[in-house]
Short mmCIF file of C-alpha atoms and ligand atoms in Angstrom, two decimals:
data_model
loop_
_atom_site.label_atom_id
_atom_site.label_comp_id
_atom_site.label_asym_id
_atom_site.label_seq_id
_atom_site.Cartn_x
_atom_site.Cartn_y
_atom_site.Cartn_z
CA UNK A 22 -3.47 13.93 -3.73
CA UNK A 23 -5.13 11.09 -6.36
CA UNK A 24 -8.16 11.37 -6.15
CA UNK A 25 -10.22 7.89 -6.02
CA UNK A 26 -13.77 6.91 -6.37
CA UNK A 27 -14.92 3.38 -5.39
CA UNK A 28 -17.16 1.11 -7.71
CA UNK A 29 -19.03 -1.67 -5.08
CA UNK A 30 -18.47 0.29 -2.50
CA UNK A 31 -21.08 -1.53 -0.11
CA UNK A 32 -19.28 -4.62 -0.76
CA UNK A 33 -16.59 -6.88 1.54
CA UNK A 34 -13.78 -5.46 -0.64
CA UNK A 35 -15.24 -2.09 -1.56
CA UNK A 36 -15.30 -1.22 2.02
CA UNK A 37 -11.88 -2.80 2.50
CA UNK A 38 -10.47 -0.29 -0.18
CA UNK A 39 -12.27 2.81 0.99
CA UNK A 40 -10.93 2.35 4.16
CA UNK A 41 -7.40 1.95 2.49
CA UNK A 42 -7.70 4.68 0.38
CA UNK A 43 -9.19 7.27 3.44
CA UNK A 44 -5.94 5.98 5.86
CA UNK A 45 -3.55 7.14 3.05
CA UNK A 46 -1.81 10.23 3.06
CA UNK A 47 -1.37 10.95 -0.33
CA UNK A 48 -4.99 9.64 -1.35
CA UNK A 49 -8.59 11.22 -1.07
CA UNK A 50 -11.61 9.26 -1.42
CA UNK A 51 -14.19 11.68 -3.35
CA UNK A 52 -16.78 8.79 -4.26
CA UNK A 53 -18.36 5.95 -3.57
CA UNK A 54 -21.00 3.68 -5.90
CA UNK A 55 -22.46 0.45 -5.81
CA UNK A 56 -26.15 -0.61 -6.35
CA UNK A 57 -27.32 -1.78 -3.13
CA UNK A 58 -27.05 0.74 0.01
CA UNK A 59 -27.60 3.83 -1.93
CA UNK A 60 -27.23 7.13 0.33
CA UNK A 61 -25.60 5.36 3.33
CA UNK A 62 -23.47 7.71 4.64
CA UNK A 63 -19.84 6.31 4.26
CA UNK A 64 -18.30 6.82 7.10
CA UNK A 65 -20.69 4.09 8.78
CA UNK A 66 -18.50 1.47 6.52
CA UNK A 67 -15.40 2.64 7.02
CA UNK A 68 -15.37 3.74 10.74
CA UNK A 69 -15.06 6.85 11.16
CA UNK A 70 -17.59 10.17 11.73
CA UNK A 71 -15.61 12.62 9.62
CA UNK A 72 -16.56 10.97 6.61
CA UNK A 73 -19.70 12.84 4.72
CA UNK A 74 -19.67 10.86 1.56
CA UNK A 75 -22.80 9.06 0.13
CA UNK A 76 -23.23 6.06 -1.55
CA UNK A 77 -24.95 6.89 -5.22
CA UNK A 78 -25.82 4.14 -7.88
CA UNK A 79 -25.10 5.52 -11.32
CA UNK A 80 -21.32 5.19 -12.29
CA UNK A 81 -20.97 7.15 -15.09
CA UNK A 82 -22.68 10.14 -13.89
CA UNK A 83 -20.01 9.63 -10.58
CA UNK A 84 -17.52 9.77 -13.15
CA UNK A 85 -18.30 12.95 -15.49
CA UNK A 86 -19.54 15.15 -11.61
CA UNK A 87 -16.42 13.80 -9.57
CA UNK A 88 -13.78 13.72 -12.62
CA UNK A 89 -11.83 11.15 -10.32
CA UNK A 90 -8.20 10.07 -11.24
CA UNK A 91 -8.71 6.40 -10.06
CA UNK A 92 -11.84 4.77 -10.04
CA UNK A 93 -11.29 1.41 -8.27
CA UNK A 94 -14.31 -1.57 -9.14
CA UNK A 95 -14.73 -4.77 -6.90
CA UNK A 96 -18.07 -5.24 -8.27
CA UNK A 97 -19.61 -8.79 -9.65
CA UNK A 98 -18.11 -10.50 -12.54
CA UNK A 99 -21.76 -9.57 -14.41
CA UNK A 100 -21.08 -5.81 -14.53
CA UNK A 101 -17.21 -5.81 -14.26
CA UNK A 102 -16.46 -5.28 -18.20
CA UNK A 103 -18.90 -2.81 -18.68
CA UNK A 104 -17.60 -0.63 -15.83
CA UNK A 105 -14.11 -1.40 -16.80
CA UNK A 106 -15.33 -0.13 -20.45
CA UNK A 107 -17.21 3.17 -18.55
CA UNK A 108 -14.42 3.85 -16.49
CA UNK A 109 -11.79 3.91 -19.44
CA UNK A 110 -14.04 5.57 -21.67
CA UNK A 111 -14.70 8.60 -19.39
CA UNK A 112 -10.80 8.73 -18.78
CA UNK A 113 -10.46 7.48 -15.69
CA UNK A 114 -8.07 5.12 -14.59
CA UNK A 115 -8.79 1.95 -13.74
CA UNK A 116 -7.88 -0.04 -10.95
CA UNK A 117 -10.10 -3.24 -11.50
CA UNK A 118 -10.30 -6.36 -8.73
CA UNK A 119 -13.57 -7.92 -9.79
CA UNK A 120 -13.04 -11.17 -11.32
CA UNK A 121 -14.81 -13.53 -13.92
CA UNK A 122 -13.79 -12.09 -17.13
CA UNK A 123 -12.86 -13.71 -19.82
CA UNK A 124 -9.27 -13.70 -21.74
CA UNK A 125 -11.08 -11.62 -24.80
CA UNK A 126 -12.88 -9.34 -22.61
CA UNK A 127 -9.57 -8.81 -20.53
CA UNK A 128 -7.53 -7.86 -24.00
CA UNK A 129 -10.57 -5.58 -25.50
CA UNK A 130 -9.74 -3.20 -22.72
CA UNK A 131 -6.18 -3.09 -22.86
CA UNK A 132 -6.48 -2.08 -27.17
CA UNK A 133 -9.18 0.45 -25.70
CA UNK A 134 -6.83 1.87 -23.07
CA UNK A 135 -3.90 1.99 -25.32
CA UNK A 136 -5.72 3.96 -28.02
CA UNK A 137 -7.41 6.10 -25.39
CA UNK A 138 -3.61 6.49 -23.43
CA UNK A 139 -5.10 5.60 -20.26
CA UNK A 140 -2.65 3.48 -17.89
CA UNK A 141 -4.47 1.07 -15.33
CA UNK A 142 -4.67 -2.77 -13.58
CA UNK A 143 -6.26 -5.39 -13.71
CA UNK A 144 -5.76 -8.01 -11.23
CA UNK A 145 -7.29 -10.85 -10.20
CA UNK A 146 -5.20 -11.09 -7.04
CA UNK A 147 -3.70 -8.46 -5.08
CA UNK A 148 -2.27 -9.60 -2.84
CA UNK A 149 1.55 -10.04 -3.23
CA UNK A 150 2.13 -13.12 -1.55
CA UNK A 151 -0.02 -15.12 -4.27
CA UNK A 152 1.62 -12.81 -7.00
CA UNK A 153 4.67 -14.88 -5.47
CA UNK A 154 3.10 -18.06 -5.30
CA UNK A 155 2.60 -17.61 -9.04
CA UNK A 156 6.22 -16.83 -9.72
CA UNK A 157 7.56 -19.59 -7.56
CA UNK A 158 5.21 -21.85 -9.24
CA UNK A 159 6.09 -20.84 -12.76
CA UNK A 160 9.93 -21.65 -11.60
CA UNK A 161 9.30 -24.89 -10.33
CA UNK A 162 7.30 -26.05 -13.97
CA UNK A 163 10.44 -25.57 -15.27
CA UNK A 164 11.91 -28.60 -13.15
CA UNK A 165 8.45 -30.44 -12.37
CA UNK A 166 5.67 -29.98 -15.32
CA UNK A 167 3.23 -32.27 -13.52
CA UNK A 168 1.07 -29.95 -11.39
CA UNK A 169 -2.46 -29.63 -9.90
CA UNK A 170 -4.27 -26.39 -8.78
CA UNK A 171 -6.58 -26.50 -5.50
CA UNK A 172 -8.22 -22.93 -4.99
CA UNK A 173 -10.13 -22.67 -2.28
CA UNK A 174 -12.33 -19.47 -1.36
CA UNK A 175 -15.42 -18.08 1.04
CA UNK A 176 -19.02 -19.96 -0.07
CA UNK A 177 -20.09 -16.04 -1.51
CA UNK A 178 -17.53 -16.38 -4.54
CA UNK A 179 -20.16 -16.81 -7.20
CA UNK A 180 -17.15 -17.44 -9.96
CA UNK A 181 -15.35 -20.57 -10.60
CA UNK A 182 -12.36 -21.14 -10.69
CA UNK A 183 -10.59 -18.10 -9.69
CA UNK A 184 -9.06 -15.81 -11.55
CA UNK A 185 -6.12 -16.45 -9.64
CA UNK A 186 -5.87 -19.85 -10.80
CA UNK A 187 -6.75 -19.10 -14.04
CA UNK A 188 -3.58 -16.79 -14.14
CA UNK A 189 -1.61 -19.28 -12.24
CA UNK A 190 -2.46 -22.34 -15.23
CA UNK A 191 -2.03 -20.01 -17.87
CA UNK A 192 1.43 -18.35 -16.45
CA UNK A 193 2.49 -22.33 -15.58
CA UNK A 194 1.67 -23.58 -19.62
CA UNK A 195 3.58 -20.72 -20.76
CA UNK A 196 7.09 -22.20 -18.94
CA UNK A 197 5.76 -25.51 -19.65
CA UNK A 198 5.45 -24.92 -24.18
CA UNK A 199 3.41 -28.13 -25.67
CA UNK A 200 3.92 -30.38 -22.30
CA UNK A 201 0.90 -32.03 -21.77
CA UNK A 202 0.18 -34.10 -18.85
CA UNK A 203 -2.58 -36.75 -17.66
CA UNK A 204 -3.95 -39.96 -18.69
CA UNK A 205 -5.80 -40.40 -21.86
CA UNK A 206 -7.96 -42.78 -20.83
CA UNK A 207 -8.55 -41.64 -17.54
CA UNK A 208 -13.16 -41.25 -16.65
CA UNK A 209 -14.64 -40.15 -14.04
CA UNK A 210 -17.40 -41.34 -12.00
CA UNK A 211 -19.01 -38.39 -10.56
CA UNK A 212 -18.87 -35.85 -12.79
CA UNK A 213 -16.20 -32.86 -12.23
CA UNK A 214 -14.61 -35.42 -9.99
CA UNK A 215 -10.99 -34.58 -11.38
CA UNK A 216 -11.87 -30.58 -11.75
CA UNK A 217 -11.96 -28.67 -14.23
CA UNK A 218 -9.25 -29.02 -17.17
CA UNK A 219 -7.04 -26.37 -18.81
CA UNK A 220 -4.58 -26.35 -21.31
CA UNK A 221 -1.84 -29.35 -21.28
CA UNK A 222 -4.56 -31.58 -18.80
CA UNK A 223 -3.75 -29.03 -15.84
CA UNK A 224 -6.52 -29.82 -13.74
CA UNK A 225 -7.99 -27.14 -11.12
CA UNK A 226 -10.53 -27.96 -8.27
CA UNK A 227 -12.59 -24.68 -6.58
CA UNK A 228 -13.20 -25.18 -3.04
CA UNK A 229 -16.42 -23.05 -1.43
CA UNK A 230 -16.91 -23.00 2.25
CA UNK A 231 -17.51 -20.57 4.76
CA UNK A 232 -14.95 -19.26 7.10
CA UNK A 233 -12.41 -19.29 4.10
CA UNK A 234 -11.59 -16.44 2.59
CA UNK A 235 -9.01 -17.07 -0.31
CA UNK A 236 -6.65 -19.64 -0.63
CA UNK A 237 -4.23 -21.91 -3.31
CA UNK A 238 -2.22 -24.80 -3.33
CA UNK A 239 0.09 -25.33 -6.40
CA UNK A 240 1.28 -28.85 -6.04
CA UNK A 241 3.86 -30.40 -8.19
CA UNK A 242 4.54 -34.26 -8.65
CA UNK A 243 7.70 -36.02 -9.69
CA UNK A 244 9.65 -39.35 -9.16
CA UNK A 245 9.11 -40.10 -5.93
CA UNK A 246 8.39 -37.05 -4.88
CA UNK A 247 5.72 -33.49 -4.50
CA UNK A 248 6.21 -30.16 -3.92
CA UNK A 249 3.33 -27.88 -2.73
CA UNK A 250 3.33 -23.66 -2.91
CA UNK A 251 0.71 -22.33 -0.91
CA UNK A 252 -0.75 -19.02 -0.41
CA UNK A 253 -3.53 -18.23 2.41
CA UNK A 254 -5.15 -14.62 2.32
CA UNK A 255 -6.58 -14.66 5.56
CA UNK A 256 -8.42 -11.39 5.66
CA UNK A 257 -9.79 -8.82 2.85
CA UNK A 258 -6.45 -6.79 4.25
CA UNK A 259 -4.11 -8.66 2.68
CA UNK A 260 -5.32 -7.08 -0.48
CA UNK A 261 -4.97 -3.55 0.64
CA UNK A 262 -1.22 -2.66 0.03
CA UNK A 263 -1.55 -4.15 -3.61
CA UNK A 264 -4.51 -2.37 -4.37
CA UNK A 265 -2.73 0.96 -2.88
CA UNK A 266 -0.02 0.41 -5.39
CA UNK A 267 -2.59 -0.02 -8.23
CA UNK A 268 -4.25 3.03 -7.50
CA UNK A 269 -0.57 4.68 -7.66
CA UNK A 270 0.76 3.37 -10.29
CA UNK A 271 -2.29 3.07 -12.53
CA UNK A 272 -1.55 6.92 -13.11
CA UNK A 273 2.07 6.48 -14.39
CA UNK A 274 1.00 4.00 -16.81
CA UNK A 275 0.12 4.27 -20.89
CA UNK A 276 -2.44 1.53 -20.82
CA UNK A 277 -4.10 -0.93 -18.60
CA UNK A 278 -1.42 -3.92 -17.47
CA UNK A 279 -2.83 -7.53 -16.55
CA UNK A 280 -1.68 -8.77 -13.20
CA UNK A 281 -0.08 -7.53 -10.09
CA UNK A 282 3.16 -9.01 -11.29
CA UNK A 283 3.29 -6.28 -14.14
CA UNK A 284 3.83 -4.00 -11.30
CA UNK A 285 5.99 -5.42 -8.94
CA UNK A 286 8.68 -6.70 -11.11
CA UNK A 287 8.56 -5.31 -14.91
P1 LIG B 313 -19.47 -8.47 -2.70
O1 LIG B 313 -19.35 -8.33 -1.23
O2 LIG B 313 -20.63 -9.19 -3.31
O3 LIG B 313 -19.43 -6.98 -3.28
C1 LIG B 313 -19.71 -6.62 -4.60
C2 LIG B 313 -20.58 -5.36 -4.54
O4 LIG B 313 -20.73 -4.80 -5.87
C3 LIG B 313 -21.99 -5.66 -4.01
O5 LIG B 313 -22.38 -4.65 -3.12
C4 LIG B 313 -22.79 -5.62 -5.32
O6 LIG B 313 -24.15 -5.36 -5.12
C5 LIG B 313 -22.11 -4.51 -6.04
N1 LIG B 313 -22.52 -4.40 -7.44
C6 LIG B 313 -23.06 -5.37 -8.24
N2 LIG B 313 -23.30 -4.87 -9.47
C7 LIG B 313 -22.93 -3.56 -9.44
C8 LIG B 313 -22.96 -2.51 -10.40
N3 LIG B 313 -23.43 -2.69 -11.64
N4 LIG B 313 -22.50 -1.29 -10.05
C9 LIG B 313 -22.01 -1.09 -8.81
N5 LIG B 313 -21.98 -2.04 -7.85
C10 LIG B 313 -22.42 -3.26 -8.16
O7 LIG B 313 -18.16 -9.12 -3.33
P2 LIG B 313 -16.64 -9.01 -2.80
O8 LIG B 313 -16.33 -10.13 -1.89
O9 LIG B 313 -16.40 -7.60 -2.35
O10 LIG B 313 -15.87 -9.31 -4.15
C11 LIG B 313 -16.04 -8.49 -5.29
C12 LIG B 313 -15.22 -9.04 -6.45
O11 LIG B 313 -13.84 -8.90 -6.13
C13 LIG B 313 -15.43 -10.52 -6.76
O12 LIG B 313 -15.37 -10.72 -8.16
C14 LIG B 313 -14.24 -11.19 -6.10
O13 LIG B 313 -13.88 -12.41 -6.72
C15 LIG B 313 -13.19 -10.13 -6.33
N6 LIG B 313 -12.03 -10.18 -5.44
C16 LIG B 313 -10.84 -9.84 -5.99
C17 LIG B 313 -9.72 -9.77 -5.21
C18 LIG B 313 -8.43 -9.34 -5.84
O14 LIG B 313 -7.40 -9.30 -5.16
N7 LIG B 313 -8.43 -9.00 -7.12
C19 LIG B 313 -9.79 -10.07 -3.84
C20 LIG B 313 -11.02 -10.43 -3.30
C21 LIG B 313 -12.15 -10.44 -4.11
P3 LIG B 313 -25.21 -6.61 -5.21
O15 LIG B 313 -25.17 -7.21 -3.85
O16 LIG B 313 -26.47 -5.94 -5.57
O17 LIG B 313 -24.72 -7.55 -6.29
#
């Protein structure tokens, strides 16, 4: 049995994932932390009455009592490299969904998991149908370099863009080398009116509304012609099996991989 503790455990995803891990058969959930809703009883998240796990606040203590293999975060993207840094630290492995940090921050803990030997993931999406929507949309830069990114998400996503775009842009410039698109002397008259830009004049425009929950259109133009990929996550479910592979393979890995991709098809 793995044994997995989760980090923002009171939260929309950390509840998500504790109810995940609990359903598996070949997972036990031995903690739970987050720092709102300390001692709530977990079972009143999840469900279920024959849960007697409570909610504590202090991470690294969690860690050193409950000597977890798997410590999964879905925190805030304040406190997510810091835990990230805990978790690894304490030799845990981590299975990280919070979003928000940066390319440097993202590479510090993969050197500090490779010294340390600790395998882990990082993800800013799991779910696999936008791991797709990234591959098909890295295929078709090859044919159609133009593209826009429109991410659209719930109106509690305090980052912006998503790291799913973010990962989309970057995985698109990498098939696309030195292309750069746009006009040079295009201006805007509100400003942010044309989103924001990334490398080669991508442009990416963040959507916040309620009743979403997470969303992306890739769209490509060309002579006479677009093509749109499109991914809707349309409940905090559609996370759950790639997080459950995370958790598993996290274990079998030497240090801490970046995206759900790494898993699925390396
Ligand atoms: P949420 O409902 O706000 O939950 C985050 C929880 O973490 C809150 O209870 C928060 O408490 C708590 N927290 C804040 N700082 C903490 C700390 N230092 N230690 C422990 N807990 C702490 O947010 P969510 O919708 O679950 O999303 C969480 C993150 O996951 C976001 O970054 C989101 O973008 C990301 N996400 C990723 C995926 C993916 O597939 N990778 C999918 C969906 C969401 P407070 O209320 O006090 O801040």
């Amino acid at each position: 049995m793995l044994r997995v503790i989760v980090n923002g455990a009171f939260g929309r995803m950390g509840r998500e994932v504790m109810k995940a891990v609990w359903n598996s058969e070949d997972m036990e959930l031995v903690g739970a932390v987050d720092s709102v809703g300390v001692g709530t009883e977990i079972g009143t998240l999840i469900d279920t009455t024959d849960c007697r796990i409570f909610l504590e606040n202090n991470l690294e203590e969690t860690l050193t009592r409950l000597r977890p293999d798997v410590a999964v975060d879905f925190t805030t993207p304040r406190v997510v490299f810091q835990n990230s840094m805990t978790i690894i630290k304490n030799g845990v492995h981590p299975v990280i969904g919070t979003t928000g940090m940066s390319s440097t921050q993202i590479q510090e803990l993969i050197d500090l998991s490779q010294r340390l030997e600790i395998g882990g993931v990082i993800a800013p999406n799991f779910a696999i149908g936008a791991v797709l929507m990234i591959k098909f949309a890295t295929e078709a830069a090859r044919f159609m370099p133009n593209v826009e990114i429109i991410e659209l998400h719930h109106d509690q996503k305090i980052d912006a863009p998503s790291g799913t775009s973010i990962k989309t842009a970057e995985a698109i410039c990498e098939q696309r080398g030195d292309f750069q698109q746009g006009l040079a002397t295009e201006y805007e008259n509100i400003n942010g009116a044309r989103g924001g830009k990334f490398n080669g004049g991508i442009r990416i425009h963040s959507v916040r509304l309620p009743g979403l929950v997470a969303h992306q259109e890739v769209i490509f133009g060309g002579l006479g012609q677009t093509l749109t990929i499109r991914h809707d996550s349309i409940n905090r479910e559609s996370f759950m099996p790639g997080v459950l592979l995370g958790i598993r393979k996290a274990m079998h890995l030497e240090r801490v991989v970046y995206g759900l991709d790494k898993l699925l098809f390396d």
